[in-house]
Short mmCIF file of C-alpha atoms and ligand atoms in Angstrom, two decimals:
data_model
loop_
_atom_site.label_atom_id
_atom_site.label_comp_id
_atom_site.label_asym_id
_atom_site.label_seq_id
_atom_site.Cartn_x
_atom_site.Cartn_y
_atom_site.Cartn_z
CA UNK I 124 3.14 -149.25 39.17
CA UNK I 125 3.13 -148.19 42.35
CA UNK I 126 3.32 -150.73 45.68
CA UNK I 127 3.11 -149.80 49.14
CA UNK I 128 3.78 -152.39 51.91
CA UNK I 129 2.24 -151.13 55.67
CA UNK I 130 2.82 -151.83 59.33
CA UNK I 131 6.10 -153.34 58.42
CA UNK I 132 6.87 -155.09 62.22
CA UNK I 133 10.64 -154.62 61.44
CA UNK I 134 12.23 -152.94 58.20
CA UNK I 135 15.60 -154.48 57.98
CA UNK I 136 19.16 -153.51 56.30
CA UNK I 137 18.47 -149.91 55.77
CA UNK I 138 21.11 -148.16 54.28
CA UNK I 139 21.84 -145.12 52.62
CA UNK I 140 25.01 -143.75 50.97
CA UNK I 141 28.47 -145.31 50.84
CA UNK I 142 27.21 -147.77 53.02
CA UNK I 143 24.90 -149.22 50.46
CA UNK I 144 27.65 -150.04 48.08
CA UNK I 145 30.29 -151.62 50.16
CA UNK I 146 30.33 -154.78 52.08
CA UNK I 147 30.07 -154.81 55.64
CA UNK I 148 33.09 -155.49 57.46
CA UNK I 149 34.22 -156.74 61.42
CA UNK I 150 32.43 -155.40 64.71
CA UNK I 151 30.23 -153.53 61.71
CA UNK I 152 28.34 -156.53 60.77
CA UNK I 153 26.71 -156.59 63.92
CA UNK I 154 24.79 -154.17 63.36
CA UNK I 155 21.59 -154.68 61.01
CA UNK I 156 20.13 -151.13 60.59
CA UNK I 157 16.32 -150.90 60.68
CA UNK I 158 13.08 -148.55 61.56
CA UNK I 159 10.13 -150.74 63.73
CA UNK I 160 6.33 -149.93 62.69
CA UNK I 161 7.76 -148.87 58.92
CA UNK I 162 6.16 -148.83 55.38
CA UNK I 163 7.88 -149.14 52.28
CA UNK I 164 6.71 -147.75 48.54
CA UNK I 165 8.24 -149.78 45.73
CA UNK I 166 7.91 -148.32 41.82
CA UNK I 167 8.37 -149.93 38.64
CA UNK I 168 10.40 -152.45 40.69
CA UNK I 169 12.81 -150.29 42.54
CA UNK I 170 12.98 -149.34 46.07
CA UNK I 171 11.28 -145.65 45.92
CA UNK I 172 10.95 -144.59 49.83
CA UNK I 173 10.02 -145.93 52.92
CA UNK I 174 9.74 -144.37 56.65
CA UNK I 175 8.16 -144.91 59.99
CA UNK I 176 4.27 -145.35 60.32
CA UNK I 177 4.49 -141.93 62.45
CA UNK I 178 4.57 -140.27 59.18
CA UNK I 179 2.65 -142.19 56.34
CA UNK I 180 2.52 -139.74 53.42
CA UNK I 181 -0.55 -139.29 51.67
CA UNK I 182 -0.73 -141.91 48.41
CA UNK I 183 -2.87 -143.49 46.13
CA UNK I 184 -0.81 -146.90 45.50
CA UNK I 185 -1.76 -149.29 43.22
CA UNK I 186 -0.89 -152.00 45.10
CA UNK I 187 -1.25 -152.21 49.59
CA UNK I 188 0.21 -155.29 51.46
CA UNK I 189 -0.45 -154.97 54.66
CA UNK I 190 2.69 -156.78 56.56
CA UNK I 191 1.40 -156.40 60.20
CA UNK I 192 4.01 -158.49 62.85
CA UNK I 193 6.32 -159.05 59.72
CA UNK I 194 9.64 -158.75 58.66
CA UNK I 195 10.61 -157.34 55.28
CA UNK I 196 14.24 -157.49 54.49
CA UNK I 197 16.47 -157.67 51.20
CA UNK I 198 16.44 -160.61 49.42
CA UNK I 199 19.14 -163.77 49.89
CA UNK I 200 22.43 -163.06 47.63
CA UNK I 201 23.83 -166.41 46.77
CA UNK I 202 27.08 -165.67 45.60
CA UNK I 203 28.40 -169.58 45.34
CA UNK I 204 26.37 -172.17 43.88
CA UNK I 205 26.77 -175.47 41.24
CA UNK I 206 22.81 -175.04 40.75
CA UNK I 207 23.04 -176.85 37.07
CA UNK I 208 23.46 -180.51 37.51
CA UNK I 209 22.35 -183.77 36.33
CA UNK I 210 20.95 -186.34 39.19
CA UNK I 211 21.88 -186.98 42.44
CA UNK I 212 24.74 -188.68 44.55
CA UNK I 213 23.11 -189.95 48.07
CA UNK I 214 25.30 -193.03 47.04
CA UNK I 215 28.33 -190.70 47.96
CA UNK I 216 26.49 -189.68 51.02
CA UNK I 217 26.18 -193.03 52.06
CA UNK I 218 29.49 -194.46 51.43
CA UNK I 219 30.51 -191.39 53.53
CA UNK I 220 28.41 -192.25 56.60
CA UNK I 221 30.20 -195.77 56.22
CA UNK I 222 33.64 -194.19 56.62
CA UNK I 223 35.07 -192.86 53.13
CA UNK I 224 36.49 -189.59 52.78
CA UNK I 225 35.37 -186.94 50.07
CA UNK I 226 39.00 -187.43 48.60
CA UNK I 227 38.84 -191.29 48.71
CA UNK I 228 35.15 -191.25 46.52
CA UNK I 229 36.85 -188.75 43.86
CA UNK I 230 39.89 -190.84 43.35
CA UNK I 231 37.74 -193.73 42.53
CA UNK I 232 35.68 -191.34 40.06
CA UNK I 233 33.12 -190.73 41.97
CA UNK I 234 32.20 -187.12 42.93
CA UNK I 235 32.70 -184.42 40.10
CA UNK I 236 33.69 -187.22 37.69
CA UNK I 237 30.16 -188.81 38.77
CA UNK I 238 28.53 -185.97 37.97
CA UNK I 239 30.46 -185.14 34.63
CA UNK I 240 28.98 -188.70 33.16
CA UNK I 241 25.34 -187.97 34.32
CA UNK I 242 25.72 -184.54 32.78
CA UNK I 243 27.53 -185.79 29.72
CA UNK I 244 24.47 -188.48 29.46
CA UNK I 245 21.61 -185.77 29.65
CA UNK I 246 20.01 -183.33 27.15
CA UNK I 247 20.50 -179.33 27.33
CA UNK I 248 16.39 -179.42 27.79
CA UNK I 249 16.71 -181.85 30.67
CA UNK I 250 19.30 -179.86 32.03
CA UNK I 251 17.26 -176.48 32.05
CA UNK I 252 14.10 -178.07 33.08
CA UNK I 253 15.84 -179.29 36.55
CA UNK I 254 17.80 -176.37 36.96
CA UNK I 255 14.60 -174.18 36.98
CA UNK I 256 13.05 -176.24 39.04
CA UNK I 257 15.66 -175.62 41.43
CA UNK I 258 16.02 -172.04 41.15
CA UNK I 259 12.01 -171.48 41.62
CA UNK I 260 12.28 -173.26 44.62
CA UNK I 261 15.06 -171.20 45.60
CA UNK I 262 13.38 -168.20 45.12
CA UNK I 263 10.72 -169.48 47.18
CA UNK I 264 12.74 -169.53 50.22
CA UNK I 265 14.04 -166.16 49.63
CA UNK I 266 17.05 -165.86 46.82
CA UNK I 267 17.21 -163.27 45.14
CA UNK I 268 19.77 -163.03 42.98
CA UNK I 269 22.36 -165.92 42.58
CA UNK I 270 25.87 -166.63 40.58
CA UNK I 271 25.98 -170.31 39.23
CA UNK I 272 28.84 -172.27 38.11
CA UNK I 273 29.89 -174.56 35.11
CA UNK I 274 32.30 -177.86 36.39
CA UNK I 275 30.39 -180.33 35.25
CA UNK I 276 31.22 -180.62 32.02
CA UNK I 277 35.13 -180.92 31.85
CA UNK I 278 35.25 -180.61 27.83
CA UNK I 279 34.00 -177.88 25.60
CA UNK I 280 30.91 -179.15 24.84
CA UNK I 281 29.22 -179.88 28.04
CA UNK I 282 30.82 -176.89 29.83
CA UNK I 283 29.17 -174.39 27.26
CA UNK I 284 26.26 -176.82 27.32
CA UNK I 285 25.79 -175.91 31.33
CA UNK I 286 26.92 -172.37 30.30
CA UNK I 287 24.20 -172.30 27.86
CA UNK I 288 21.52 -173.44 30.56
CA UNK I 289 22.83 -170.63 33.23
CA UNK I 290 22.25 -168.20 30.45
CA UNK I 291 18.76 -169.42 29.42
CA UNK I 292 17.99 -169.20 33.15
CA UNK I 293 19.55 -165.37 32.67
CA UNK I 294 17.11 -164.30 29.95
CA UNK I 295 13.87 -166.52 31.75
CA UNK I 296 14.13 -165.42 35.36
CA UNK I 297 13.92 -161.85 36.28
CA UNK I 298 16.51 -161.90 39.17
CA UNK I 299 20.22 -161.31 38.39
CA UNK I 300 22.10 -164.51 37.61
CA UNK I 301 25.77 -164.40 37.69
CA UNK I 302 28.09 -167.12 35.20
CA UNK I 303 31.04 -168.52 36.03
CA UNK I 304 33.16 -171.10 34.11
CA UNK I 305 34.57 -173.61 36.71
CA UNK I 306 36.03 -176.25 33.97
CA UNK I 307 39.00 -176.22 36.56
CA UNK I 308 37.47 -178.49 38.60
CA UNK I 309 38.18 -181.52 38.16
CA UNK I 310 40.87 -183.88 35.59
CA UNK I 311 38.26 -185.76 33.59
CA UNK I 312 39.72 -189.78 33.49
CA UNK I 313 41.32 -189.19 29.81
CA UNK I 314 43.75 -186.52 31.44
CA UNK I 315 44.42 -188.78 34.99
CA UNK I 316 47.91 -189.11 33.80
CA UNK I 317 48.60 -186.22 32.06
CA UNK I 318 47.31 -182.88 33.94
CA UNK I 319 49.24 -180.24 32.00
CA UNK I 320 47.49 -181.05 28.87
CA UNK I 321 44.16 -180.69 30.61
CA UNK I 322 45.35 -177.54 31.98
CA UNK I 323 46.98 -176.74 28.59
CA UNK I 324 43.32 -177.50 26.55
CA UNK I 325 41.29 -175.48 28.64
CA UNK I 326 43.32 -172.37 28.18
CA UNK I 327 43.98 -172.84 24.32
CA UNK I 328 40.84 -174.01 23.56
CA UNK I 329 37.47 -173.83 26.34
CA UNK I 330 38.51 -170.59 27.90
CA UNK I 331 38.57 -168.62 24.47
CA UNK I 332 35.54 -169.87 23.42
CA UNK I 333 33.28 -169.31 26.74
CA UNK I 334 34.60 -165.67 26.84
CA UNK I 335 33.91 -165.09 22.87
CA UNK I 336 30.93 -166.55 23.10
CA UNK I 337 30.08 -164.07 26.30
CA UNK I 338 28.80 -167.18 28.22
CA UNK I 339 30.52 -166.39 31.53
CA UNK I 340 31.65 -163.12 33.77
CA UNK I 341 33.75 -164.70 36.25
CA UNK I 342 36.49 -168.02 36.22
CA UNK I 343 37.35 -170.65 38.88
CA UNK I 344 39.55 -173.40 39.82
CA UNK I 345 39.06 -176.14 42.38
CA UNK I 346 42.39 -174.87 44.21
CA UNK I 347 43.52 -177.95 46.62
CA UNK I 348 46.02 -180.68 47.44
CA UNK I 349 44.74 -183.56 44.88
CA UNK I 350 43.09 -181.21 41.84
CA UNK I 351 44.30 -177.81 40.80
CA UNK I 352 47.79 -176.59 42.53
CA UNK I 353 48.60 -173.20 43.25
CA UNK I 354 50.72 -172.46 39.75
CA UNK I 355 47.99 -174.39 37.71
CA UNK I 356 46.08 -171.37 39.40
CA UNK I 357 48.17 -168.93 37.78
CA UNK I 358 48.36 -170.08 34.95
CA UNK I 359 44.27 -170.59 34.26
CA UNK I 360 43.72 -166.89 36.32
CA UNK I 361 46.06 -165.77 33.63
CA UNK I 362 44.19 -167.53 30.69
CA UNK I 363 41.02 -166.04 31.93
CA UNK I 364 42.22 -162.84 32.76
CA UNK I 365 43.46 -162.30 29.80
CA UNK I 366 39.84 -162.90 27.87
CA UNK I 367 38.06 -160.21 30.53
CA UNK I 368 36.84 -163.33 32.76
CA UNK I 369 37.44 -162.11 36.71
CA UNK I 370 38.59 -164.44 39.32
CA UNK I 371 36.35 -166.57 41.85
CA UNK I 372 38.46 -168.96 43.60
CA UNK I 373 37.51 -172.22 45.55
CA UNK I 374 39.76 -171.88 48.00
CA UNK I 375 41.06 -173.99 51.49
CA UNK I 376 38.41 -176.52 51.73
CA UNK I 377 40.73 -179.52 52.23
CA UNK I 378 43.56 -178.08 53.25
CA UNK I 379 45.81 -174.76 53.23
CA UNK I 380 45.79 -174.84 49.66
CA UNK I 381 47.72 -171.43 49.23
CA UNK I 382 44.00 -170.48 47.24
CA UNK I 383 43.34 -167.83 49.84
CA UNK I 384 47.02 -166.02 49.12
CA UNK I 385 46.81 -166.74 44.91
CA UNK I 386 42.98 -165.03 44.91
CA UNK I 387 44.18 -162.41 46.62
CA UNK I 388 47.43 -161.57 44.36
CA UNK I 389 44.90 -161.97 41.49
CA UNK I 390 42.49 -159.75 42.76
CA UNK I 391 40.02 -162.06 43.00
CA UNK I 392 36.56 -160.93 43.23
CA UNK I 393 35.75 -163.66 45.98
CA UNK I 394 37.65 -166.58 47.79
CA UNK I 395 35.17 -169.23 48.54
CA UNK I 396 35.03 -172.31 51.25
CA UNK I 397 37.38 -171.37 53.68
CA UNK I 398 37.70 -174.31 56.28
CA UNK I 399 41.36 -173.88 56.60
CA UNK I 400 41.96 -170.16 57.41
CA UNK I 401 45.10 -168.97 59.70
CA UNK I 402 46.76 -165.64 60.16
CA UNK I 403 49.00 -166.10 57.02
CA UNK I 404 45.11 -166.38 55.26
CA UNK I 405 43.85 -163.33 57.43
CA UNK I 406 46.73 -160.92 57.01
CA UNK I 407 46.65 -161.51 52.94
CA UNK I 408 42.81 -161.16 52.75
CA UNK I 409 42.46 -158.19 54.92
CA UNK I 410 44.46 -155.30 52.96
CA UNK I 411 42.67 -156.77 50.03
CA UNK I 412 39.47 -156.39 47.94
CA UNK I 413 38.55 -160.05 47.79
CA UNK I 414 35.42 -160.88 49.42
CA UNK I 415 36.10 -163.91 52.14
CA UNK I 416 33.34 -166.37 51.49
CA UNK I 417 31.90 -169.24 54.33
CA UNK I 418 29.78 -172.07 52.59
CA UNK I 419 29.33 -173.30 56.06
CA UNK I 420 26.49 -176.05 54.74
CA UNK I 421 29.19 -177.54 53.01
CA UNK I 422 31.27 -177.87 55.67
CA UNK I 423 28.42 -179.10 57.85
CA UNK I 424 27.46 -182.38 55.08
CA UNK I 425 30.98 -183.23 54.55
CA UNK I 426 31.53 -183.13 58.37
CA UNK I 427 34.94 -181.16 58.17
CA UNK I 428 35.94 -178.84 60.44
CA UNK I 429 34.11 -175.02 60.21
CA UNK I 430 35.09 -172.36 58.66
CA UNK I 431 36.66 -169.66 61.33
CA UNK I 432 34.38 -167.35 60.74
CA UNK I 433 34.11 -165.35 64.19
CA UNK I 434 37.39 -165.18 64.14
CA UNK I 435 37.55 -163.61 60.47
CA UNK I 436 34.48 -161.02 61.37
CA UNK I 437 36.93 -160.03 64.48
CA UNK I 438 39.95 -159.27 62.48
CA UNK I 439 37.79 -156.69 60.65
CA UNK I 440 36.90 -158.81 57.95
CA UNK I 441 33.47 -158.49 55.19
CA UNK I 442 32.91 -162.24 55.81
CA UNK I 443 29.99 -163.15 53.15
CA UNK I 444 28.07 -166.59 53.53
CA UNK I 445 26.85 -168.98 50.34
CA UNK I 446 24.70 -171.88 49.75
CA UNK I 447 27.37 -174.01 47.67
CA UNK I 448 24.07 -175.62 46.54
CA UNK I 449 25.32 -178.67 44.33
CA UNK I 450 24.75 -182.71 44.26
CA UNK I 451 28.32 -183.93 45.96
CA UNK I 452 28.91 -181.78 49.13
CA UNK I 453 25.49 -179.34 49.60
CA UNK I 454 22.31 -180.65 48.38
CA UNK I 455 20.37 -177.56 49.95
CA UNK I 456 20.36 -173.89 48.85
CA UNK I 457 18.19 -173.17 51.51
CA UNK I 458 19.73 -169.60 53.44
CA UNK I 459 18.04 -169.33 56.29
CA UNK I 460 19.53 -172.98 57.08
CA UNK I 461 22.78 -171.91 56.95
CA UNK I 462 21.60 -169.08 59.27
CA UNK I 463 21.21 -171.37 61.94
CA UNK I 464 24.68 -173.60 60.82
CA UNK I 465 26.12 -170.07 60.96
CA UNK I 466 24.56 -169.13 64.21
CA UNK I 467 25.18 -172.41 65.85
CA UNK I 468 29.13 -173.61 64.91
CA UNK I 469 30.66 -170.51 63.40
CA UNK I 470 29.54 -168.29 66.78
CA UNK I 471 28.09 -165.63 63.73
CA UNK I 472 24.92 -163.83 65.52
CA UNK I 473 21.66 -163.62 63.60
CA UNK I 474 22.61 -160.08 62.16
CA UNK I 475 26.09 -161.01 61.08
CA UNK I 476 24.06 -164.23 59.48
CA UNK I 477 21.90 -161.14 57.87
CA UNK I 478 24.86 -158.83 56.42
CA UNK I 479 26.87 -161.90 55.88
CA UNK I 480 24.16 -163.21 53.36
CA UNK I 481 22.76 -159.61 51.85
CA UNK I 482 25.39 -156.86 51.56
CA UNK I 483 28.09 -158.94 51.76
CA UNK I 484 26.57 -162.09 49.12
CA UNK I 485 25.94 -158.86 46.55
CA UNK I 486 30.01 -157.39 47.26
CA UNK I 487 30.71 -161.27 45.90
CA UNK I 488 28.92 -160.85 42.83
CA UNK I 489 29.77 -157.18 42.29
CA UNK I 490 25.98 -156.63 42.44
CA UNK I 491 25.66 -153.83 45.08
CA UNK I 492 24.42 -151.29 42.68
CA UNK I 493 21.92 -153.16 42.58
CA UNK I 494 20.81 -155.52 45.62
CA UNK I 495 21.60 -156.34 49.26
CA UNK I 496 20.05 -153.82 50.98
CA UNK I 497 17.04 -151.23 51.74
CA UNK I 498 18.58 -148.24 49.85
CA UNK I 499 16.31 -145.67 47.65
CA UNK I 500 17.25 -147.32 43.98
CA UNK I 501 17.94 -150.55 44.04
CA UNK I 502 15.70 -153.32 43.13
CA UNK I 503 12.66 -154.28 45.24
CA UNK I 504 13.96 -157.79 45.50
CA UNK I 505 12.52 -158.91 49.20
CA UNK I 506 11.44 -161.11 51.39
CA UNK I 507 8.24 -160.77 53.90
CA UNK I 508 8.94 -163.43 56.81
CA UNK I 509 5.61 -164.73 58.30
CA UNK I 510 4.74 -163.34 61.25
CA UNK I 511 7.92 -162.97 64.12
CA UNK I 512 8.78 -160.61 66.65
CA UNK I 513 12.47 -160.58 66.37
CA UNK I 514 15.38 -161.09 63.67
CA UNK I 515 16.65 -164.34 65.71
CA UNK I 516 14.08 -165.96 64.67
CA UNK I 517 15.02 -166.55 61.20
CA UNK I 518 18.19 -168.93 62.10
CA UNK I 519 16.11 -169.89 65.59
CA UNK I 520 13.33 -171.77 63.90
CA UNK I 521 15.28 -173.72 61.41
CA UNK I 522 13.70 -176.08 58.81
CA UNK I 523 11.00 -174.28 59.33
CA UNK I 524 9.92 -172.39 56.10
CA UNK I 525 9.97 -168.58 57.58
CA UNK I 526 9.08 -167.22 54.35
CA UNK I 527 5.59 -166.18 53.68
CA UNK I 528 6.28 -163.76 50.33
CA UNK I 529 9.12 -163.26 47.73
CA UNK I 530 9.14 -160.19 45.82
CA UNK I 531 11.26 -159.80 42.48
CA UNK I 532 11.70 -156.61 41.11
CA UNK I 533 8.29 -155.73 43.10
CA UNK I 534 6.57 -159.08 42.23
CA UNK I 535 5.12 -161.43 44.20
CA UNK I 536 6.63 -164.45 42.86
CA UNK I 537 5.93 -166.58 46.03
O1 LIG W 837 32.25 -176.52 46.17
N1 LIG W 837 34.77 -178.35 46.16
C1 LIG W 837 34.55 -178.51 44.98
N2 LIG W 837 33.38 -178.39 44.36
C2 LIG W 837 32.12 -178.47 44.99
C3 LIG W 837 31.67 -179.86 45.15
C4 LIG W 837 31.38 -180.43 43.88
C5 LIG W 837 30.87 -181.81 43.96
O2 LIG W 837 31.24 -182.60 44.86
O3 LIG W 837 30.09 -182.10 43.07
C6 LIG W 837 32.12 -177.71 46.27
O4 LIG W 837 31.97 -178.26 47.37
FE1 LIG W 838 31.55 -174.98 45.26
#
């Protein structure tokens, strides 16, 4: 099956060689590498060639699209999301408006605790059928591959429960979707006055049994002031390590946690939130491999401070931006939103917004084999904008759908 796509306005994130397999890092993320007035062929869902109009090769392709005044451009990587939940929280939302603090609703068991009873209190079915709903409508504004956490279940049975719906979402959608078990999220009420032995059940007993039963790749704990300290870190990094799970750390949302330094010296695949971020954060993340990960929407709902991104990207770092998409503190997964949050309070320009959520999303789920950018190989997972003359439109016209075509694999799924 052969699909060629013509008068491409702007082909966008072209790379070839090393370039297509490692994140992009500092003053390099300004740069978004593309050929004007392009085509592109795609073949039994791969990226197969592409080049400037000047030189169309000859071709009978099964399939034309003409994408006249269009951008094409790899598909969103969402490399931190809690898309598997049961209801909503605007009751949260509100008492925050009113003057409550995140902190202040989770203490009285609102928050992940809310969420943990509505989960608890709904079927496996009911689960899946809202989580696809969700991811369709993701795709549909561009995702195009996504990692998903458990955290909502906070005992055996309704972690592997929402580990059993991320996997059924696995086998039924054709983009990659990454697990992670996040049981460290939260101390269900049962274990309010006695944390070790929450700490000491899930590594006896739910860690073992999500790794035999191959329900997760990655682990990761709620690391802050108030839920999961620094050496309960260790000591469930250790626990997970030890069944093949890799680290994936929520780190310095609240406060400086110490999450940034403990991902790091676990050799965490990604550190994720970020609000709090110094030079002790900087100089431990830079030498490293751990992918530095902004969910600036987040940030933005539970009006704290930013994340200090600019300041990351000019330290020379591969700063990657998520979604975060869950029911508490992002009820979006929408990427070309947090283009414009990007854009607007963390000083990123449009192509750093680009990298940040392409190349860089894919280094966070250890997907760039596979996705992130225009490179001969890798899966023809990509978005067609409507009609724009220029890149800065994407965060520019914001909640505005900017999206006129989603291809997975090749397919037009949108
Ligand atoms: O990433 N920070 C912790 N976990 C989620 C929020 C979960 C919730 O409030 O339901 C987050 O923001
Ligand atoms: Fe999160």
């Amino acid at each position: 099956m052969l699909t060629r796509l013509v008068n491409i306005h702007k082909l966008l994130q072209i790379r070839e060689g090393s370039e297509a397999y490692s994140p992009v890092k500092g003053a390099a993320m300004a740069h978004l590498p593309c050929i004007d007035n392009a085509w592109l062929c795609l073949k039994d869902g791969k990226i197969d060639s592409y080049g400037s109009m000047d030189a169309l090769p000859e071709l009978n392709p099964d399939t034309t699209i003409d994408t006249s005044g269009r951008l094409v451009l790899p598909a969103w990587n969402d490399s931190h999301t809690h898309l598997v939940f049961a209801g909503t929280r605007e009751n949260e939302f509100v008492d925050r408006i009113k003057g409550l603090s995140y902190q202040e609703i989770a203490a009285r068991g609102g928050g992940i605790l809310n969420s943990a009873q509505k989960l608890k209190n709904t079927s496996e079915d009911a689960l899946y059928a809202s989580a696809a709903q969700r991811l369709e409508s993701l795709i549909a504004t561009g995702t195009g591959a996504i990692e998903i956490k458990s955290g909502y279940g906070l005992d055996v049975d309704n972690e592997l429960k929402m580990l059993r719906v991320i996997k059924r979402l696995q086998e039924n959608y054709s983009l990659p979707v990454c697990a992670t078990l996040l049981a460290a999220h939260a101390y269900p009420m049962e274990y309010k006055e006695n944390k070790p032995a929450y700490i000491r059940y899930l590594i006896n007993e739910l860690i073992p049994e999500a790794a035999h039963q191959k329900l997760a790749t990655y682990i990761d704990v709620f690391c802050e002031d108030g839920f999961f300290s620094v050496a309960d870190t260790q000591m469930l990094l250790e626990a997970g390590i030890k069944y093949g799970l890799k680290p994936k750390i929520h780190a310095n949302q609240l406060g400086y946690s110490g999450g940034v330094q403990v991902g790091v010296q676990y050799n965490a695949i990604s550190v994720d939130h970020l609000e709090h971020v110094g030079q002790a954060e900087i100089d431990a993340l830079l030498p490293s491999n751990t992918v530095p990960t902004v969910l600036p929407a987040a940030a933005f709902f539970l009006a704290l401070p930013y994340q200090p991104a600019r300041k990351m990207i000019d330290a020379g770092m591969p700063v990657c931006i998520a979604s975060d998409y869950n029911p508490g503190s992002c009820p979006t997964g929408n990427i070309p939103f947090l283009h414009t949050i990007a854009c607007t309070q963390l000083k990123m320009t449009p192509e750093e917004a680009i990298n940040a959520t392409t190349l860089n999303g894919a280094a966070a789920m250890e997907l760039l084999q596979e996705t992130g950018s225009i490179t001969v190989g890798k899966r023809a997972n990509l978005i067609i904008t409507k009609p724009m003359p220029s890149v800065a439109l994407i965060p520019y016209q914001f909640g505005q759908n900017i999206v006129e075509k989603v291809l997975i694999n090749g397919k037009a799924v949108w």
